[in-house]
Short mmCIF file of C-alpha atoms and ligand atoms in Angstrom, two decimals:
data_model
loop_
_atom_site.label_atom_id
_atom_site.label_comp_id
_atom_site.label_asym_id
_atom_site.label_seq_id
_atom_site.Cartn_x
_atom_site.Cartn_y
_atom_site.Cartn_z
CA MET A 1 0.00 0.00 0.00
CA SER A 2 1.46 3.33 -0.96
CA ASP A 3 1.92 6.02 1.66
CA LEU A 4 -0.89 7.92 0.04
CA GLU A 5 -3.27 4.96 0.27
CA THR A 6 -2.27 4.39 3.92
CA LEU A 7 -2.94 8.03 4.71
CA GLU A 8 -6.36 7.91 3.04
CA GLN A 9 -7.22 4.68 4.84
CA GLU A 10 -6.27 6.17 8.19
CA ILE A 11 -8.36 9.24 7.62
CA LEU A 12 -11.42 7.32 6.40
CA ASP A 13 -11.17 4.94 9.38
CA ALA A 14 -11.09 7.93 11.72
CA VAL A 15 -14.11 9.43 9.94
CA ARG A 16 -16.07 6.23 10.37
CA ALA A 17 -15.04 5.95 14.02
CA ALA A 18 -16.28 9.45 14.89
CA GLN A 19 -19.42 9.10 17.06
CA ASP A 20 -20.52 12.71 17.27
CA VAL A 21 -20.16 16.00 15.43
CA ARG A 22 -17.37 17.20 17.68
CA ALA A 23 -15.21 14.11 17.15
CA LEU A 24 -15.84 14.33 13.41
CA ASP A 25 -14.79 17.94 13.38
CA GLN A 26 -11.56 16.95 15.08
CA VAL A 27 -10.90 14.50 12.24
CA ARG A 28 -11.68 17.16 9.67
CA VAL A 29 -9.18 19.57 11.21
CA THR A 30 -6.35 16.98 11.31
CA ALA A 31 -6.98 16.15 7.62
CA LEU A 32 -8.20 19.28 5.88
CA GLY A 33 -7.41 22.03 8.39
CA LYS A 34 -4.63 24.55 7.80
CA LYS A 35 -2.08 22.27 9.42
CA GLY A 36 -3.84 19.11 8.28
CA LYS A 37 -2.20 16.19 6.53
CA VAL A 38 -4.05 16.59 3.24
CA SER A 39 -3.42 20.33 3.24
CA ALA A 40 0.31 19.59 3.67
CA LEU A 41 0.21 17.44 0.51
CA MET A 42 -1.50 20.24 -1.40
CA ARG A 43 1.16 22.68 -0.25
CA ALA A 44 3.87 20.30 -1.41
CA LEU A 45 2.58 20.67 -4.98
CA GLY A 46 4.08 24.15 -4.96
CA GLY A 47 7.63 22.77 -4.74
CA MET A 48 7.19 20.30 -7.62
CA THR A 49 8.24 20.57 -11.25
CA PRO A 50 5.43 21.33 -13.70
CA GLU A 51 5.43 17.71 -14.88
CA GLU A 52 5.24 16.28 -11.39
CA ARG A 53 2.51 18.72 -10.53
CA LYS A 54 0.54 17.64 -13.58
CA THR A 55 0.42 14.00 -12.42
CA MET A 56 0.23 14.51 -8.66
CA GLY A 57 -2.17 17.48 -8.70
CA PRO A 58 -5.26 15.53 -9.78
CA ILE A 59 -4.35 12.62 -7.46
CA TYR A 60 -4.08 14.89 -4.41
CA ASN A 61 -7.19 16.80 -5.40
CA GLN A 62 -9.23 13.65 -5.76
CA LEU A 63 -7.95 12.41 -2.43
CA LYS A 64 -8.98 15.69 -0.86
CA ASP A 65 -12.45 15.45 -2.44
CA ARG A 66 -12.94 11.85 -1.26
CA VAL A 67 -11.98 12.82 2.28
CA ALA A 68 -14.29 15.86 2.21
CA ASP A 69 -17.18 13.74 0.84
CA ALA A 70 -16.62 11.06 3.47
CA ILE A 71 -16.69 13.66 6.22
CA ALA A 72 -19.88 15.27 4.84
CA ALA A 73 -21.59 11.88 4.55
CA ARG A 74 -20.59 10.92 8.10
CA ARG A 75 -21.82 14.25 9.41
CA GLN A 76 -25.20 13.64 7.89
CA GLU A 77 -25.33 10.15 9.40
CA ILE A 78 -24.46 11.47 12.82
CA GLU A 79 -27.01 14.29 12.64
CA GLU A 80 -29.77 11.96 11.55
CA ALA A 81 -28.95 9.54 14.35
CA GLU A 82 -29.00 12.38 16.87
CA LEU A 83 -32.36 13.57 15.60
CA ASP A 84 -33.80 10.06 15.78
CA ALA A 85 -32.56 9.72 19.34
CA ARG A 86 -34.13 13.05 20.27
CA LEU A 87 -37.44 12.19 18.67
CA ALA A 88 -37.51 8.91 20.56
CA ARG A 89 -36.59 10.66 23.81
CA GLU A 90 -38.96 13.61 23.54
CA ARG A 91 -42.13 11.77 22.83
CA ILE A 92 -45.37 13.66 23.67
CA ASP A 93 -48.89 12.32 23.70
CA VAL A 94 -51.05 14.89 21.94
CA THR A 95 -54.21 13.09 23.07
CA LEU A 96 -53.57 13.95 26.74
CA PRO A 97 -55.89 16.60 28.24
CA VAL A 98 -54.37 20.09 28.19
CA ARG A 99 -54.43 20.44 31.98
CA PRO A 100 -55.13 17.35 34.02
CA GLU A 101 -55.88 19.53 37.12
CA PRO A 102 -58.05 22.64 37.11
CA VAL A 103 -55.67 25.32 38.42
CA GLY A 104 -57.72 28.52 38.56
CA SER A 105 -61.16 29.24 39.96
CA VAL A 106 -63.69 32.03 39.81
CA HIS A 107 -63.77 34.04 43.06
CA PRO A 108 -67.13 34.00 44.87
CA VAL A 109 -67.35 37.79 44.51
CA SER A 110 -66.98 37.54 40.73
CA GLN A 111 -69.46 34.71 40.57
CA VAL A 112 -72.06 36.50 42.68
CA THR A 113 -71.57 39.78 40.79
CA GLU A 114 -72.30 37.96 37.53
CA GLU A 115 -75.38 36.35 39.05
CA ILE A 116 -76.67 39.72 40.27
CA ILE A 117 -76.09 41.39 36.91
CA GLU A 118 -77.93 38.56 35.22
CA ILE A 119 -80.97 38.71 37.48
CA PHE A 120 -81.30 42.49 37.10
CA ALA A 121 -80.66 42.34 33.39
CA GLU A 122 -83.75 40.16 33.10
CA MET A 123 -85.68 42.86 34.94
CA GLY A 124 -84.41 45.44 32.46
CA PHE A 125 -81.58 47.06 34.45
CA ALA A 126 -78.42 48.17 32.64
CA VAL A 127 -74.98 48.21 34.31
CA ALA A 128 -73.53 51.64 35.19
CA GLU A 129 -70.06 52.47 36.46
CA GLY A 130 -68.17 55.15 38.35
CA PRO A 131 -64.61 55.67 39.61
CA ASP A 132 -63.24 54.12 42.82
CA ILE A 133 -61.43 57.39 43.56
CA GLU A 134 -64.33 59.78 43.86
CA ASP A 135 -64.64 63.46 44.63
CA ASP A 136 -66.28 64.65 47.79
CA TRP A 137 -69.19 66.17 45.92
CA HIS A 138 -70.32 62.95 44.20
CA ASN A 139 -69.66 60.75 47.23
CA PHE A 140 -71.30 63.04 49.81
CA THR A 141 -72.57 66.52 48.96
CA ALA A 142 -74.70 65.65 45.93
CA LEU A 143 -76.18 62.81 47.99
CA ASN A 144 -77.50 65.37 50.44
CA MET A 145 -74.56 65.07 52.82
CA GLY A 146 -73.16 68.59 52.98
CA PRO A 147 -69.73 69.26 54.51
CA GLU A 148 -71.05 69.35 58.08
CA HIS A 149 -73.57 66.55 57.73
CA PRO A 150 -73.25 64.14 60.68
CA ALA A 151 -73.98 61.11 58.46
CA ARG A 152 -70.55 61.55 56.92
CA GLN A 153 -69.08 60.23 60.14
CA MET A 154 -70.83 56.88 59.65
CA HIS A 155 -68.65 56.19 56.66
CA ASP A 156 -65.11 55.89 58.12
CA THR A 157 -63.82 57.49 54.95
CA PHE A 158 -60.36 57.02 53.44
CA TYR A 159 -59.23 60.47 52.29
CA LEU A 160 -56.53 61.14 49.69
CA ALA A 161 -53.98 63.93 50.11
CA PRO A 162 -55.47 67.38 49.32
CA ASP A 163 -54.92 68.82 45.82
CA GLU A 164 -53.72 72.42 45.11
CA ALA A 165 -57.23 73.81 45.63
CA GLY A 166 -57.41 72.05 49.00
CA GLY A 167 -60.01 69.52 47.80
CA ARG A 168 -59.63 65.99 49.04
CA LYS A 169 -60.66 63.03 46.95
CA VAL A 170 -61.96 59.96 48.72
CA LEU A 171 -62.06 56.25 48.09
CA ARG A 172 -65.79 55.97 47.48
CA THR A 173 -67.51 54.78 50.63
CA HIS A 174 -70.49 53.41 48.74
CA THR A 175 -71.72 52.94 45.17
CA SER A 176 -74.34 55.70 45.57
CA PRO A 177 -72.19 58.33 43.77
CA VAL A 178 -72.90 56.30 40.62
CA GLN A 179 -76.55 57.37 41.03
CA ILE A 180 -75.43 60.98 40.63
CA ARG A 181 -73.13 60.23 37.70
CA THR A 182 -75.86 58.27 35.93
CA MET A 183 -78.48 60.99 36.35
CA MET A 184 -76.12 63.77 35.30
CA ALA A 185 -75.02 61.89 32.20
CA GLY A 186 -78.48 61.20 30.81
CA LYS A 187 -82.18 61.93 30.84
CA PRO A 188 -84.84 60.06 32.83
CA PRO A 189 -86.14 57.37 32.96
CA PHE A 190 -83.18 55.56 34.58
CA LYS A 191 -82.96 51.88 35.34
CA VAL A 192 -79.44 50.83 36.29
CA ILE A 193 -77.42 48.77 38.72
CA ALA A 194 -73.84 49.66 39.62
CA PRO A 195 -71.73 46.87 41.11
CA GLY A 196 -68.21 47.69 42.27
CA ARG A 197 -65.60 48.17 44.94
CA THR A 198 -66.17 50.38 47.96
CA TYR A 199 -63.92 51.35 50.87
CA ARG A 200 -64.28 52.08 54.56
CA SER A 201 -61.77 52.00 57.38
CA ASP A 202 -63.30 49.05 59.21
CA SER A 203 -62.17 45.49 59.83
CA ASP A 204 -63.74 42.52 61.63
CA ALA A 205 -65.39 39.21 60.73
CA THR A 206 -68.11 40.98 58.73
CA HIS A 207 -66.24 44.13 57.59
CA THR A 208 -63.16 44.59 55.40
CA PRO A 209 -61.59 47.93 54.38
CA MET A 210 -62.38 47.10 50.76
CA PHE A 211 -65.69 45.47 50.03
CA HIS A 212 -68.26 45.31 47.24
CA GLN A 213 -71.64 46.88 46.80
CA VAL A 214 -74.26 46.88 44.13
CA GLU A 215 -76.37 49.99 43.73
CA ALA A 216 -79.73 50.06 42.01
CA LEU A 217 -81.50 53.14 40.73
CA MET A 218 -84.87 53.24 39.07
CA VAL A 219 -86.41 56.59 38.15
CA ASP A 220 -89.50 57.46 36.14
CA GLU A 221 -92.78 59.30 36.72
CA THR A 222 -94.67 56.56 38.54
CA THR A 223 -92.23 54.35 40.48
CA HIS A 224 -93.25 53.97 44.13
CA MET A 225 -92.24 52.08 47.25
CA GLY A 226 -94.28 49.03 46.24
CA HIS A 227 -92.04 48.67 43.20
CA LEU A 228 -89.01 48.87 45.46
CA LYS A 229 -90.26 46.07 47.72
CA GLY A 230 -91.35 43.92 44.79
CA CYS A 231 -88.06 44.36 43.03
CA ILE A 232 -86.01 43.43 46.10
CA GLU A 233 -88.22 40.43 46.81
CA GLU A 234 -87.95 39.16 43.24
CA PHE A 235 -84.22 39.61 43.36
CA CYS A 236 -83.86 37.71 46.65
CA LYS A 237 -85.95 34.80 45.39
CA ALA A 238 -83.98 34.50 42.18
CA PHE A 239 -80.64 34.99 43.89
CA PHE A 240 -81.20 32.55 46.75
CA GLU A 241 -83.09 30.15 44.47
CA VAL A 242 -86.08 29.83 46.81
CA SER A 243 -89.80 30.28 46.24
CA GLU A 244 -90.29 32.23 49.49
CA VAL A 245 -87.84 34.43 51.28
CA ARG A 246 -88.37 35.75 54.80
CA MET A 247 -87.25 39.34 54.99
CA ARG A 248 -88.08 42.51 56.86
CA PHE A 249 -87.96 46.17 55.97
CA ARG A 250 -86.74 48.13 58.98
CA PRO A 251 -87.33 51.90 58.94
CA SER A 252 -83.98 53.62 58.71
CA TYR A 253 -82.30 56.82 57.65
CA PHE A 254 -80.14 57.73 54.69
CA PRO A 255 -79.71 61.38 53.67
CA PHE A 256 -80.23 60.49 50.01
CA THR A 257 -83.49 58.55 50.37
CA GLU A 258 -86.80 59.47 51.96
CA PRO A 259 -88.35 57.35 53.31
CA SER A 260 -85.49 54.93 53.96
CA ALA A 261 -85.34 51.32 55.09
CA GLU A 262 -82.89 48.56 55.75
CA VAL A 263 -83.60 45.07 54.50
CA ASP A 264 -82.78 42.05 56.66
CA ILE A 265 -82.98 38.45 55.65
CA ALA A 266 -83.74 35.64 58.12
CA CYS A 267 -80.88 33.31 59.03
CA THR A 268 -79.42 31.06 61.72
CA PHE A 269 -75.80 30.71 62.76
CA LYS A 270 -74.99 27.04 63.40
CA GLY A 271 -71.43 27.07 64.68
CA ASP A 272 -69.43 28.44 61.78
CA GLU A 273 -72.23 27.93 59.28
CA ILE A 274 -74.94 30.35 58.26
CA VAL A 275 -78.28 28.77 57.39
CA LEU A 276 -80.47 31.00 55.30
CA GLY A 277 -84.17 31.74 55.35
CA GLU A 278 -84.91 30.22 58.75
CA GLY A 279 -84.29 31.01 62.40
CA ASP A 280 -84.40 34.07 64.58
CA ASP A 281 -81.29 35.86 63.45
CA TRP A 282 -81.34 38.55 60.84
CA MET A 283 -78.65 39.49 58.40
CA GLU A 284 -78.74 42.99 57.03
CA ILE A 285 -78.22 42.86 53.29
CA MET A 286 -79.10 46.29 51.99
CA GLY A 287 -80.18 49.86 52.53
CA CYS A 288 -82.90 51.32 50.37
CA GLY A 289 -85.49 54.01 49.95
CA MET A 290 -87.19 56.48 47.65
CA VAL A 291 -84.77 58.92 46.06
CA ASN A 292 -84.73 62.17 48.07
CA PRO A 293 -86.00 65.09 45.92
CA ARG A 294 -82.91 67.05 46.97
CA VAL A 295 -80.74 64.43 45.28
CA PHE A 296 -82.76 64.84 42.10
CA GLU A 297 -82.23 68.60 42.24
CA ASN A 298 -78.48 68.18 42.81
CA ALA A 299 -78.27 65.84 39.82
CA GLY A 300 -80.37 68.05 37.54
CA VAL A 301 -83.52 65.93 37.50
CA ASP A 302 -86.92 67.62 37.87
CA SER A 303 -88.12 66.46 41.29
CA THR A 304 -91.68 67.65 40.69
CA ARG A 305 -92.00 65.29 37.77
CA TYR A 306 -89.81 62.30 38.59
CA GLN A 307 -89.60 59.85 41.45
CA GLY A 308 -87.78 56.62 42.00
CA PHE A 309 -86.14 54.15 44.30
CA ALA A 310 -82.57 53.24 45.08
CA PHE A 311 -80.87 50.55 47.07
CA GLY A 312 -77.35 49.49 47.91
CA ALA A 313 -76.49 45.92 48.88
CA GLY A 314 -73.28 44.30 50.07
CA ILE A 315 -72.17 41.81 47.43
CA ASP A 316 -69.77 40.05 49.79
CA ARG A 317 -72.54 39.57 52.35
CA LEU A 318 -74.79 38.14 49.68
CA ALA A 319 -72.01 35.72 48.71
CA MET A 320 -71.49 34.70 52.35
CA LEU A 321 -75.19 34.03 52.77
CA LYS A 322 -75.72 32.15 49.55
CA TYR A 323 -72.62 29.98 49.70
CA GLY A 324 -72.28 29.58 53.49
CA ILE A 325 -68.95 31.35 53.83
CA PRO A 326 -68.40 32.35 57.48
CA ASP A 327 -65.62 34.95 57.56
CA LEU A 328 -65.53 37.95 55.24
CA ARG A 329 -61.82 38.63 55.79
CA GLN A 330 -60.87 35.38 54.08
CA PHE A 331 -62.40 36.68 50.86
CA PHE A 332 -59.40 38.90 50.33
CA GLU A 333 -56.53 36.87 51.77
CA SER A 334 -55.76 35.04 48.50
CA ASP A 335 -55.36 31.76 50.35
CA LEU A 336 -55.26 29.13 47.60
CA ARG A 337 -56.92 26.50 49.78
CA TRP A 338 -59.83 28.86 50.41
CA LEU A 339 -60.06 29.79 46.74
CA ARG A 340 -60.09 26.13 45.71
CA HIS A 341 -62.76 25.36 48.28
CA TYR A 342 -65.10 28.30 47.66
CA GLY A 343 -64.14 29.16 44.08
CA PHE A 344 -66.16 28.25 41.01
CA ALA A 345 -64.95 26.46 37.91
CA ALA A 346 -64.95 28.86 34.98
CA LEU A 347 -66.64 26.46 32.59
CA ASP A 348 -68.58 24.06 34.81
CA ILE A 349 -71.00 26.31 36.63
CA PRO A 350 -74.01 27.21 34.55
CA THR A 351 -75.23 30.77 34.85
CA LEU A 352 -78.57 31.54 36.42
CA ALA A 353 -80.06 32.18 32.99
CA THR A 354 -79.17 28.75 31.65
CA ARG A 355 -80.37 27.13 34.86
CA GLY A 356 -83.72 28.77 34.30
CA VAL A 357 -84.20 30.00 37.87
CA ARG A 358 -87.22 32.30 38.53
N1 LIG B 401 -75.25 53.86 50.16
C1 LIG B 401 -75.87 53.24 51.30
C2 LIG B 401 -74.78 52.59 52.14
O1 LIG B 401 -73.75 52.31 51.66
C3 LIG B 401 -76.86 52.20 50.88
C4 LIG B 401 -78.03 52.79 50.17
C5 LIG B 401 -78.04 52.90 48.82
C6 LIG B 401 -79.16 53.21 50.88
C7 LIG B 401 -79.14 53.43 48.15
C8 LIG B 401 -80.24 53.72 50.24
C9 LIG B 401 -80.24 53.84 48.89
O2 LIG B 401 -74.98 52.35 53.33
#
């Protein structure tokens, strides 16, 4: 075997022995690299006579080509083998369910808010909104609570820092300012509910600094207190999914309604549980009344022509009652165990409309 044949054999053996791309590259460098053995042969051509070069040139060139081809072929083999190995290793079963475990849940407040919106939508109420950061006028003054009105003290208000003019915005203490915004933005009749966040500096088992209310406002030329009672009763029956609901209207006072009442719903506390509709305990669920003519005047509605009712209910309380949740504070602690226990599956729970309640 000539030296040339021995060299070629050695190189081709090394190519075949290479098990991965890196080893193969090593072989390529020792053969075809700048200091490689084949490159050395090519350089030697330079020192040959023209005749010698004529015979040896093609031989060296062909050798070089064969080596390069062998390396390219081996590289392809190695790459294909690596891909096959990866495909075998990284098998996935596309028929598996996307998520074997449900990971998120709908918070009871969201669920109950949707239920409330749905029930009132069927009665013809639209949803209205207002800002959480409210000015003093909308939150108090326009609602017949002037700067010195004692009822302001009942609200444990969170005040923001004063602006240049000395005015202080507040975190709205109730959803009633949405009544004012609704009336100022349109013309009667009005028939809206306004669910949303409200804030008061208060914290115990049934109070949290941030809580949720839903306001209702119905205004036209004939609405009276009977409509108010009927509407609340219909709502309670649909919401609690019962044919009868024991409730009482207790005379009360709100500066923005006249007359005013508070609505309680019968319940029993059995240990940690609340049982609804029976027993001697009462749970206050809302304040209500006929819109005070002064409020109409403040909001630009003709009080000699229009009348209406309003109420404001605690959404969190309604959720506690309906779903037997004992402590309000836990609503906002983001404890995953609590959320899994009291939360609702996004897709599983049919809405009230599809359940055909009422
Ligand atoms: N805004 C009152 C509160 O938060 C509730 C209410 C609303 C009462 C509408 C009467 C009419 O206590």
